[in-house]
Short mmCIF file of C-alpha atoms and ligand atoms in Angstrom, two decimals:
data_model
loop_
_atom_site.label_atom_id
_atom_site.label_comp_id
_atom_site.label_asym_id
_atom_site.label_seq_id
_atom_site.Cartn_x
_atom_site.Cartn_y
_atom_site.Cartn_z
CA UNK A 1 94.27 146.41 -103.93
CA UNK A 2 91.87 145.38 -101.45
CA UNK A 3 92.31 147.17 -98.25
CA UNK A 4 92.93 145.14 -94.83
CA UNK A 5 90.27 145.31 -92.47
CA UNK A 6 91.97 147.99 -90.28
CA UNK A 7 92.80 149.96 -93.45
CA UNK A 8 88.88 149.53 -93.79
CA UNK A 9 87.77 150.72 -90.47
CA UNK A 10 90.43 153.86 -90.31
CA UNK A 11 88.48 154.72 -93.49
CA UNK A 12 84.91 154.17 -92.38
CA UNK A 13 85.55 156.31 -88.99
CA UNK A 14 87.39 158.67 -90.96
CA UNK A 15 84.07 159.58 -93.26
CA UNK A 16 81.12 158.34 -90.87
CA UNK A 17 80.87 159.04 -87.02
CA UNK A 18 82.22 156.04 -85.08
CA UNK A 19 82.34 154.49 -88.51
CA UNK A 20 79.26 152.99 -88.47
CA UNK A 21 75.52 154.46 -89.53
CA UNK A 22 73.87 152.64 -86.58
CA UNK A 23 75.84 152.73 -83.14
CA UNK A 24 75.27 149.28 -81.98
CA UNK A 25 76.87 148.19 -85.09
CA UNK A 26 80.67 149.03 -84.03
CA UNK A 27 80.19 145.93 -81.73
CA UNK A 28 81.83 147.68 -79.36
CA UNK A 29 79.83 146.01 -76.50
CA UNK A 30 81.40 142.69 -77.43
CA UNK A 31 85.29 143.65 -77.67
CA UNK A 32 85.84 143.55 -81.31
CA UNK A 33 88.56 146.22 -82.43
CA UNK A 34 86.91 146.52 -85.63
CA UNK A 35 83.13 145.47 -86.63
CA UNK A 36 82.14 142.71 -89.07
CA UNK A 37 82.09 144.09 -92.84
CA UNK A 38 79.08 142.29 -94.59
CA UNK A 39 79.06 141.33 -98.03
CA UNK A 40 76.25 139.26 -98.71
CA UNK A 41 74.18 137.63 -97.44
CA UNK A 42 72.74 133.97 -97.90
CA UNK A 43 69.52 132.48 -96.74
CA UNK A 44 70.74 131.67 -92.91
CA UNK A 45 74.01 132.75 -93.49
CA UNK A 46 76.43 135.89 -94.38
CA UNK A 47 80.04 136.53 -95.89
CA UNK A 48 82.24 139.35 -95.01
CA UNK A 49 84.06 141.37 -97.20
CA UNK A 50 86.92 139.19 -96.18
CA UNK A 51 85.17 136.39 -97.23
CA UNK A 52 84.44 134.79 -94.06
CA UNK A 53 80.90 132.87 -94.15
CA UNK A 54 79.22 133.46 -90.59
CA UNK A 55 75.79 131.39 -89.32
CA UNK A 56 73.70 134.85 -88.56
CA UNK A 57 71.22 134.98 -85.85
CA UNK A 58 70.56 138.70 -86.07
CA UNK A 59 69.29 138.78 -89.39
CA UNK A 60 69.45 142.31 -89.60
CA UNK A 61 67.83 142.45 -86.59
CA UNK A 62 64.99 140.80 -87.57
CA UNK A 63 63.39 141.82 -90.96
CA UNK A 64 64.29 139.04 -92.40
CA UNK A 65 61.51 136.07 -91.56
CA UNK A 66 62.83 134.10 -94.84
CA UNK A 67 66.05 134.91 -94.42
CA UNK A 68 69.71 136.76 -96.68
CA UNK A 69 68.54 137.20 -100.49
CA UNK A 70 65.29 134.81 -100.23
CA UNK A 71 65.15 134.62 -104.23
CA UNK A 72 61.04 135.36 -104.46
CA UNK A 73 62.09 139.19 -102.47
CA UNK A 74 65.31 139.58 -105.03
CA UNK A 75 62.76 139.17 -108.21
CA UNK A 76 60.21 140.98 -106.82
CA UNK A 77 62.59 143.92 -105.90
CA UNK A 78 64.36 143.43 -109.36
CA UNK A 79 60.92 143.61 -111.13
CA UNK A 80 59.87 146.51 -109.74
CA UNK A 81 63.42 148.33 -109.91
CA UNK A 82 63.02 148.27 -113.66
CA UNK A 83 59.63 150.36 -113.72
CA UNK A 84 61.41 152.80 -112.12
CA UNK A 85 62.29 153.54 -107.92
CA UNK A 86 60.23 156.12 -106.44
CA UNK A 87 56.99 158.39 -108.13
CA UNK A 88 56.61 160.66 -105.42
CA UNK A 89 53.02 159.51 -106.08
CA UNK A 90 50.23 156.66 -105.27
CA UNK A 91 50.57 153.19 -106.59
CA UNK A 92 48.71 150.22 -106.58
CA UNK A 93 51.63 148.05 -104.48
CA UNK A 94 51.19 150.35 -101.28
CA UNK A 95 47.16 150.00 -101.49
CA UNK A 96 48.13 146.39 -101.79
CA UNK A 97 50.71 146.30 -98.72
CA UNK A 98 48.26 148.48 -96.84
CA UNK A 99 45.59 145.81 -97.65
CA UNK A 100 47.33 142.84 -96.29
CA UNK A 101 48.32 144.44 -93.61
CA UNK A 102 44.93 145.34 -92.37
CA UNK A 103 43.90 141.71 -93.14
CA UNK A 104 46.44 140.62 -91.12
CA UNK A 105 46.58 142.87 -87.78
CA UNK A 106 43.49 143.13 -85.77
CA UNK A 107 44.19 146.45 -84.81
CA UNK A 108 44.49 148.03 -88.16
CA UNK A 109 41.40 149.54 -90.17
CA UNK A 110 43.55 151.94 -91.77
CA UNK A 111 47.42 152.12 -92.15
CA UNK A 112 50.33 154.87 -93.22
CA UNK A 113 53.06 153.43 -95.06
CA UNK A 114 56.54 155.20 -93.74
CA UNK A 115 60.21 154.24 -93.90
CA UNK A 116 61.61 153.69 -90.61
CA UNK A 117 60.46 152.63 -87.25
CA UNK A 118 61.81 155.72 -85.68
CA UNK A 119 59.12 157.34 -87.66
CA UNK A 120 56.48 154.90 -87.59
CA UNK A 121 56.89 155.28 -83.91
CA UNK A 122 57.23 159.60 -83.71
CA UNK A 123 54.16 159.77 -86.14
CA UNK A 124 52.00 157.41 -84.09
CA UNK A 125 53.09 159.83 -80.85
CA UNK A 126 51.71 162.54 -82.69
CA UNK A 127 48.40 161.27 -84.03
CA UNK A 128 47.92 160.08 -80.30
CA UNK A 129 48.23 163.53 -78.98
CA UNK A 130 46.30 165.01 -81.66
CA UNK A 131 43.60 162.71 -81.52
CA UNK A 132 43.09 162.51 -77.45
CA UNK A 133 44.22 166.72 -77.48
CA UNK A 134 47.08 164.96 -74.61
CA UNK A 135 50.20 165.38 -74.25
CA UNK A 136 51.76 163.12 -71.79
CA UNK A 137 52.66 159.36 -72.47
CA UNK A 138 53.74 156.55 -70.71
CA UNK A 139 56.89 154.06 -72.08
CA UNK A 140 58.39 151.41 -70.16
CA UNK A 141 62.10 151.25 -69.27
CA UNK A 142 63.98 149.00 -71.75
CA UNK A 143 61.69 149.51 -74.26
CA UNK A 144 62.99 151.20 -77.77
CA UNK A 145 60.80 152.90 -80.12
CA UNK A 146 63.55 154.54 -82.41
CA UNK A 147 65.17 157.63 -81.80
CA UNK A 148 62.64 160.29 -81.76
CA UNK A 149 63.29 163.29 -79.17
CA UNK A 150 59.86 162.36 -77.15
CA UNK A 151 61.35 158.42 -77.00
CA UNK A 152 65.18 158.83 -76.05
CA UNK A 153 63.79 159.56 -72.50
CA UNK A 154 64.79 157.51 -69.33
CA UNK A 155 63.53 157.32 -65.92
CA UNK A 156 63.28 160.01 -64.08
CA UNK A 157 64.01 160.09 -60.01
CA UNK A 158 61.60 157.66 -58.72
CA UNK A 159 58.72 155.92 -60.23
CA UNK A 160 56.20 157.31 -62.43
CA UNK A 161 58.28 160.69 -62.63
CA UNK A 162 58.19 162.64 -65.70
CA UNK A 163 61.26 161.69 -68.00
CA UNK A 164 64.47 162.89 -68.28
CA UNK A 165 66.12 163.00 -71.59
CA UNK A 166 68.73 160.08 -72.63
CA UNK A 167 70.75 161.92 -75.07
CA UNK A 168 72.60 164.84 -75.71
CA UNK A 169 70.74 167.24 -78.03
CA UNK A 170 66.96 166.27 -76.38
CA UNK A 171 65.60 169.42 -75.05
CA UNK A 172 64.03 169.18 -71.60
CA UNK A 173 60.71 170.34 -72.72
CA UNK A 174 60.36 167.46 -75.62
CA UNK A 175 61.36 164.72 -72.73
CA UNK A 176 59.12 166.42 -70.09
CA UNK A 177 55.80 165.25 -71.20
CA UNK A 178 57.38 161.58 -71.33
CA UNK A 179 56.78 159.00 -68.17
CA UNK A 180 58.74 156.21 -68.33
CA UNK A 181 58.04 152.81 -65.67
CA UNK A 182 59.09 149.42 -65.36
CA UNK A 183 57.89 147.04 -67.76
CA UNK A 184 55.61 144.59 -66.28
CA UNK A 185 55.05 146.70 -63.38
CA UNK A 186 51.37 147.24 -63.28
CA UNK A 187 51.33 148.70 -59.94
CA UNK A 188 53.34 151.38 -61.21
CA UNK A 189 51.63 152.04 -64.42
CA UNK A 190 48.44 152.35 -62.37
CA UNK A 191 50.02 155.23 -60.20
CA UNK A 192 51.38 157.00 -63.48
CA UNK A 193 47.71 156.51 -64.76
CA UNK A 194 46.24 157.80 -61.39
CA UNK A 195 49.07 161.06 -61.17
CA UNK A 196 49.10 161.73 -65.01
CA UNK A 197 45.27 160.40 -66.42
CA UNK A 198 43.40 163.57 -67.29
CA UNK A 199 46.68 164.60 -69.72
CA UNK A 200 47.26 161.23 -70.78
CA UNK A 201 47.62 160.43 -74.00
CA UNK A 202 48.98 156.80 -74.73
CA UNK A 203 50.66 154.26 -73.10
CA UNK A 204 53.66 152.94 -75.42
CA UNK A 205 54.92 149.70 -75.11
CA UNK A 206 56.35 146.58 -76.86
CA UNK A 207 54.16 143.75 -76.33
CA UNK A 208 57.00 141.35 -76.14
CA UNK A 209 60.10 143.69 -75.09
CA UNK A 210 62.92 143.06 -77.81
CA UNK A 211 65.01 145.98 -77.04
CA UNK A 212 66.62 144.56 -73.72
CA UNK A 213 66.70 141.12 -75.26
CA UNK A 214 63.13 139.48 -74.83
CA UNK A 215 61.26 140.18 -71.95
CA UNK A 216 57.84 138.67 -72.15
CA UNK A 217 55.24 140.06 -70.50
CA UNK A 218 53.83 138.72 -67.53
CA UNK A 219 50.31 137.48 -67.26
CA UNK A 220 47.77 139.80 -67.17
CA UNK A 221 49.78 142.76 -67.93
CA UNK A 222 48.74 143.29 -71.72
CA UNK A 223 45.18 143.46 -70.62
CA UNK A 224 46.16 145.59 -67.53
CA UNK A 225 47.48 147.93 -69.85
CA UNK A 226 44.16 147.60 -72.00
CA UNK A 227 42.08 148.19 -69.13
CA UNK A 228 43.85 151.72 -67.96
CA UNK A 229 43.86 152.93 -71.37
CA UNK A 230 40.42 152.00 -71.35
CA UNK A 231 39.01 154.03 -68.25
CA UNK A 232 41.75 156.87 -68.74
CA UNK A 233 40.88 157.96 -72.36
CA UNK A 234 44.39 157.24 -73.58
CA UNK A 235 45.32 155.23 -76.03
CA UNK A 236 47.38 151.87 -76.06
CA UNK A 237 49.92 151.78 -78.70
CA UNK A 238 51.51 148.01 -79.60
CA UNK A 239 55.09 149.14 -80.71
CA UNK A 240 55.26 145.93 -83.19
CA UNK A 241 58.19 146.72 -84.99
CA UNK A 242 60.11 143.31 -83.98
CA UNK A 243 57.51 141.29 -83.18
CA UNK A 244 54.49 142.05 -85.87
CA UNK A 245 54.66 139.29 -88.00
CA UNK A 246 56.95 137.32 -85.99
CA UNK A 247 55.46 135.97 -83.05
CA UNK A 248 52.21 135.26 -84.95
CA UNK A 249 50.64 136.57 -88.28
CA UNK A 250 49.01 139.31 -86.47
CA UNK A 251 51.52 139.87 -84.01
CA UNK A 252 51.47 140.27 -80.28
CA UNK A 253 48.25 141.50 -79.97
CA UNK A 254 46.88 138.12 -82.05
CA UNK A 255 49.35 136.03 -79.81
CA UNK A 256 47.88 137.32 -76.36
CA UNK A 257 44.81 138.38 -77.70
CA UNK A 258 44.77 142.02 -76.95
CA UNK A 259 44.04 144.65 -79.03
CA UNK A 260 45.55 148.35 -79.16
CA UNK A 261 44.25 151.63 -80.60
CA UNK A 262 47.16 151.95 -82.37
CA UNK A 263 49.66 149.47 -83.54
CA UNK A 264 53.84 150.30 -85.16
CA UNK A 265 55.01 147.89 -87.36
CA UNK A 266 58.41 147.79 -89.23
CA UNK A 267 60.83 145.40 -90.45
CA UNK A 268 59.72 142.09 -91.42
CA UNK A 269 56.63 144.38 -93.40
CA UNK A 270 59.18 145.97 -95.87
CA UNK A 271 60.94 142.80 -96.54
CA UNK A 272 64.11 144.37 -95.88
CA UNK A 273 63.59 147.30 -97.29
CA UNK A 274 63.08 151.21 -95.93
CA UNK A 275 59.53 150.71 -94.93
CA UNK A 276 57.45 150.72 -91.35
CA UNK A 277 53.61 151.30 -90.82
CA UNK A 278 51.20 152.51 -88.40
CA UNK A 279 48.12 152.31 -88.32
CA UNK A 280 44.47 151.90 -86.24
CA UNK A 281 40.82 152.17 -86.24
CA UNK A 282 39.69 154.70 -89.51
CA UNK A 283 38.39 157.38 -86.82
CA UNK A 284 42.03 157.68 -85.67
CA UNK A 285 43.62 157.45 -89.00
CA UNK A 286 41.71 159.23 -90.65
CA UNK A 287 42.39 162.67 -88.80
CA UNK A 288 46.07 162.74 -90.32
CA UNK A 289 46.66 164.63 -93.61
CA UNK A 290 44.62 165.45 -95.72
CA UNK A 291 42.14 163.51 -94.42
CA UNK A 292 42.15 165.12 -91.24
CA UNK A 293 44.22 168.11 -89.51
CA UNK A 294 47.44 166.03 -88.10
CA UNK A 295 50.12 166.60 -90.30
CA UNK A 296 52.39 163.34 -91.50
CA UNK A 297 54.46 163.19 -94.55
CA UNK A 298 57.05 161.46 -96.06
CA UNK A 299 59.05 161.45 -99.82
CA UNK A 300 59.70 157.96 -99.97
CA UNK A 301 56.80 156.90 -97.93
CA UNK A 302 55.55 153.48 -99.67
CA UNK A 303 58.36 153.27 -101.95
CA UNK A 304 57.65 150.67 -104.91
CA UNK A 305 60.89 149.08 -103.98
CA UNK A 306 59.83 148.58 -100.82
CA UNK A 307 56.78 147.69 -100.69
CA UNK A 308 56.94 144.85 -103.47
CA UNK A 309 59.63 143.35 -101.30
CA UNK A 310 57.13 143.68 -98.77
CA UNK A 311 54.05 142.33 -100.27
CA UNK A 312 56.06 139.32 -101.18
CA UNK A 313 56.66 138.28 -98.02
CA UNK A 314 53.17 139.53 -96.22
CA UNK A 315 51.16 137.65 -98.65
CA UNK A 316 53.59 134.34 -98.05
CA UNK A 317 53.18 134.82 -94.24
CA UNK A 318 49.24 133.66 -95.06
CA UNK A 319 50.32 130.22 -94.68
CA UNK A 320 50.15 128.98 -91.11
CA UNK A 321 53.14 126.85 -92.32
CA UNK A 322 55.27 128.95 -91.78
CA UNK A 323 54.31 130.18 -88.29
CA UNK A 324 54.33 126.07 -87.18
CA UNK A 325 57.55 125.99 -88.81
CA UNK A 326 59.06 128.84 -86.83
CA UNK A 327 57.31 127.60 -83.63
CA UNK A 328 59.12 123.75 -84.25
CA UNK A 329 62.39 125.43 -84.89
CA UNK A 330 62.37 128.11 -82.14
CA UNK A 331 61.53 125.32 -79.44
CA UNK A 332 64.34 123.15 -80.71
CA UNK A 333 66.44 125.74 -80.20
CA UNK A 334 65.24 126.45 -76.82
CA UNK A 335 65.23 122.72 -75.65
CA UNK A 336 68.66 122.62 -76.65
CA UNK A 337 69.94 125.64 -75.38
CA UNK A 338 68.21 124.75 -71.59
CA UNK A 339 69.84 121.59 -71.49
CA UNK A 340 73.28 123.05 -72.49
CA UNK A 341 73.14 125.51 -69.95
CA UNK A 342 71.07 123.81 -66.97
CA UNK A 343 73.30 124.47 -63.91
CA UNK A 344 74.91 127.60 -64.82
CA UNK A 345 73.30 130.96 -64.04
CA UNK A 346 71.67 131.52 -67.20
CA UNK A 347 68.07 132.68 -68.05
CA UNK A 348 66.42 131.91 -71.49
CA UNK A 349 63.49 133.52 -72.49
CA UNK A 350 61.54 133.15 -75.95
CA UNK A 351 58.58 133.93 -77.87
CA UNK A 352 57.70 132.05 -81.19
CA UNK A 353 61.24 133.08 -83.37
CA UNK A 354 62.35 135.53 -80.92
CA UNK A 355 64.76 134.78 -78.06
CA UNK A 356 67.49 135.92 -75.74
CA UNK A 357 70.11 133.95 -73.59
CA UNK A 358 70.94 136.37 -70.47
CA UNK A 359 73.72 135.55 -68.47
CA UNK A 360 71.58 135.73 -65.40
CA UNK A 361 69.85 133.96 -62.82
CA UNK A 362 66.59 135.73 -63.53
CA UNK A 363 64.29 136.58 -63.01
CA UNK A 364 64.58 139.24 -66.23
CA UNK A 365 61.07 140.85 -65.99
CA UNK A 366 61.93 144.29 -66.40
CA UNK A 367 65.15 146.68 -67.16
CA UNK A 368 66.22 146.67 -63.37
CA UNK A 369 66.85 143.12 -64.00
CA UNK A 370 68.24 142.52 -67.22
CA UNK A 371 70.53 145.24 -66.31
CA UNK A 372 72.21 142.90 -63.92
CA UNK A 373 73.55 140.85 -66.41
CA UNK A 374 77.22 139.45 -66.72
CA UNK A 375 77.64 141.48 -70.09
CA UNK A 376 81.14 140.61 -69.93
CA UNK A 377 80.53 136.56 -70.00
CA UNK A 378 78.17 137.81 -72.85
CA UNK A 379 80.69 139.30 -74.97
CA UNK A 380 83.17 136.57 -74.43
CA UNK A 381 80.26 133.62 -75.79
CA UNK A 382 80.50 136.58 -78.68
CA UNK A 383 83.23 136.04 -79.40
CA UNK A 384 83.72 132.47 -78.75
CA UNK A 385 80.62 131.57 -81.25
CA UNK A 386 81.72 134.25 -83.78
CA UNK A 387 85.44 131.85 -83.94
CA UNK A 388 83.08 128.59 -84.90
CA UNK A 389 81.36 130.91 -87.47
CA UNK A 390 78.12 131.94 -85.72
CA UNK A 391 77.06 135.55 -85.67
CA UNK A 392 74.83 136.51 -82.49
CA UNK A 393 73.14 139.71 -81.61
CA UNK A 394 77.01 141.88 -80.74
CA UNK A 395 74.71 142.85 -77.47
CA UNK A 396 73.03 141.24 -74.49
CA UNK A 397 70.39 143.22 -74.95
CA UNK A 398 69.17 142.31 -78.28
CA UNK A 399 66.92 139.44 -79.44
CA UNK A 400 68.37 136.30 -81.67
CA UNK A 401 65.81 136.40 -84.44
CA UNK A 402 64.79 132.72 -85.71
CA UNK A 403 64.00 133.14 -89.86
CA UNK A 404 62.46 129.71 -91.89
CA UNK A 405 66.43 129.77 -92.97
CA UNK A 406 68.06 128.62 -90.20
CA UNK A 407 67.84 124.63 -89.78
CA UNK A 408 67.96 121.89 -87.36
CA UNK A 409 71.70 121.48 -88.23
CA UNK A 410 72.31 125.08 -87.84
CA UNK A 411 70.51 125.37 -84.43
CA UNK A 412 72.06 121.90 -83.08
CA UNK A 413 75.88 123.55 -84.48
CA UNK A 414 74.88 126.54 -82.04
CA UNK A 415 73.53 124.32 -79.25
CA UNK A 416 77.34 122.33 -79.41
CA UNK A 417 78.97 125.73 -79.43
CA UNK A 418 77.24 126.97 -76.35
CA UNK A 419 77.63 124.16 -74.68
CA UNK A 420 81.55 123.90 -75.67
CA UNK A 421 81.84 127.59 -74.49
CA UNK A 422 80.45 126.47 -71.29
CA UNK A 423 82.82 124.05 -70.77
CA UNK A 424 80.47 121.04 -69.55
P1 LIG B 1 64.21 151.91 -86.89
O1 LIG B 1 64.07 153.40 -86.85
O2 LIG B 1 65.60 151.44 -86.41
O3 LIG B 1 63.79 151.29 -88.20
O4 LIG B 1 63.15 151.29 -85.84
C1 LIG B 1 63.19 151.73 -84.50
C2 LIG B 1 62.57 150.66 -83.62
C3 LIG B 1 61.29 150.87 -83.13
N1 LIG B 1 60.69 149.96 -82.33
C4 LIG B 1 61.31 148.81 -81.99
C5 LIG B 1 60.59 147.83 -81.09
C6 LIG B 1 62.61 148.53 -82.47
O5 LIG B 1 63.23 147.38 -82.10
C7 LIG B 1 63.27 149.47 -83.30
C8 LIG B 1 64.67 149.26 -83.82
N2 LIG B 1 65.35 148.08 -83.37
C9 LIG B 1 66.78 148.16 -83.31
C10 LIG B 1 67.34 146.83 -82.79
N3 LIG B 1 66.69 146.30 -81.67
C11 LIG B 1 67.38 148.51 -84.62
C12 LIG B 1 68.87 148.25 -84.73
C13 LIG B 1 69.65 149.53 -84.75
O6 LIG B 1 69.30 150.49 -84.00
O7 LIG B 1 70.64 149.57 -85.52
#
């Protein structure tokens, strides 16, 4: 007997906390009383376990460049399956995967094969620290680089004030060493770099923000960024976890043409599977274990599972094709979407197949601002899209991720459905 949806979500809260393994999937921020129950998935699309077929936009929140179940991942997944899931030892696919990777980034010499951002972005911390023999490092409000205790840190009184921890369970001293300033504020990064330099060890930051929906960065403040880490002696790390491999083959720092000592990568690199990166120039990489003294480790670290689900889609991301492709579908989108809301106080910001409808009047440059948004208005376009059968991030501040998948028909349905909700 198959149980009702409530039945489903007394059970799920009853054995998980909040009934969900990743908080912003409860959807709380958008009103539902219980969460969407996935079944499978489908190219652009996704049924529930109570068989209701939704457009999706999130697309898992944005591993998935080719889309639900794209048939060469399945076979290369089901191939590998049958020689068995894990060795605990090296393979050929993850010299492969760590291959095309390098190929592809311009940042990357060498690269560590892990299997989650969260600890792409924590190990990356560390080798920065070890490497520079610093402890302090700057993030950006409204940036997200996982959950590690050194990350879930948030502005402290004042600008460029050491951080204060975000979370329960984050002891002072791991948040202490953390600065956190406004994205796209270089004036303010400067002073950090000015108060903090000599103990300095990397500025963190996500080259296109994802994390409070998309917030681009401004002109000039990539290089700025470049520049300080430059004179300081600490080192700029590109958390590309959304956008490597999205906004251009070799991410952000290919699309804007600057390059960090460190880059993160997740996501669309395992394919939709367990797997993240990081990696940098050899001289940096190569002090982690056993190569060098900085310890890193990980059981499932390169999984064969994983990384032939990511090689698959690497290697098919050669094809400028599919980067035009993305780019022709992701400014039909936006064309649409500005004329459906021109008049109403709505800002749309986008890069390549990653974009964000804030109900705001903008400017959204930073947290501050994007923080001002009419979440509420938000949650009820939710909910009205989710009745016509399209799925959008359940949270303003989240990106709608663009995969080959989706087509015109599908982004002219959600054009008409914003514009109905809109009421013009
Ligand atoms: P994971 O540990 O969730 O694999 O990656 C952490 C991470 C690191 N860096 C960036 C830029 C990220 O966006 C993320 C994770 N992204 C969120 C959604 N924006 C994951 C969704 C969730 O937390 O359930």
């Amino acid at each position: 007997m198959a149980l009702t949806p409530r039945e489903r979500w007394k059970q799920a809260q009853s054995v998980i906390p909040g009934g969900v393994n990743s908080p912003v999937r409860a959807m709380r921020a958008v009103g539902l009383d219980e969460p969407l129950f996935i079944d499978s998935g489908q190219g652009a699309y996704f049924t529930t376990a109570d068989g209701e077929r939704y457009l999706d936009w999130v697309q898992s929140w944005g591993p998935l460049i080719f889309g639900h179940a794209d048939p060469e991942v399945v076979a290369a997944v089901q191939a590998a399956a049958a020689k068995g899931t894990t060795f605990g030892a090296a393979t050929q696919l993850e010299v492969d995967l760590a291959a095309e990777l390098v190929d592809a980034v311009p940042s990357l010499e060498k690269v560590r094969l892990v299997s989650s951002g969260t600890e792409a972005a924590m190990s990356a911390v560390r080798l920065a620290r070890g490497a520079t023999r610093r402890d302090r490092i700057i993030k950006f409000a409204g940036n997200y680089h996982g959950h590690a205790d050194a990350l879930l840190v948030s502005a402290g009184s004042g600008l460029a004030t050491l951080g204060i921890p975000s979370s329960p369970g984050v002891p002072s001293g791991a948040a202490a060493d953390t600065i956190v300033v406004p994205y796209n504020d270089i004036t303010a990064v400067a002073e950090a770099v000015a108060r903090y330099g000599e103990g300095l060890a990397a500025i963190l930051v996500e080259p296109v923000a994802g994390n409070m929906g998309v917030v681009p960065p401004e002109p000039g403040f990539l290089d700025a960024l470049r520049k300080l880490c430059t004179a300081s002696g600490a080192l700029l790390v590109f958390d590309e976890v959304i956008t490597g491999f999205r906004v251009a083959r070799g991410g952000a720092q290919e699309r804007f043409g600057v390059t960090p000592d460190l880059t993160i990568l997740g996501k669309i690199v395992g394919g939709g599977l367990p797997l993240a990166a990081f990696g940098g120039r050899a001289e940096l990489m190569d002090q982690l274990a056993p190569a060098g003294a900085i310890y890193q480790a990980g059981t499932l670290s390169g999984n064969p599972l994983a990384t032939a689900a990511g090689l698959t889609v690497v290697r098919r991301l050669r094809d400028p094709g599919v980067y035009a492709e993305l780019e022709r579908k992701g400014a039909r989108l936006e064309a649409g979407l500005r004329e459906a809301t021109a008049g109403h106080e709505i800002s749309l910001t986008r890069v390549g197949a990653m974009s964000t409808l804030f109900f705001n009047p903008g400017p959204v440059r930073n947290w501050t601002e994007v923080a001002t948004s009419d979440t509420e208005r938000y949650a009820a376009l939710f909910r009205h899209l989710l009745s016509r059968g399209i799925y959008i991030a359940p949270s303003q501040f989240e990106a709608t991720m663009l995969s080959t998948a989706h087509s015109d028909a599908d982004i002219d349905r959600t054009v008409e459905a914003v514009a109905e909700f809109l009421g013009d």
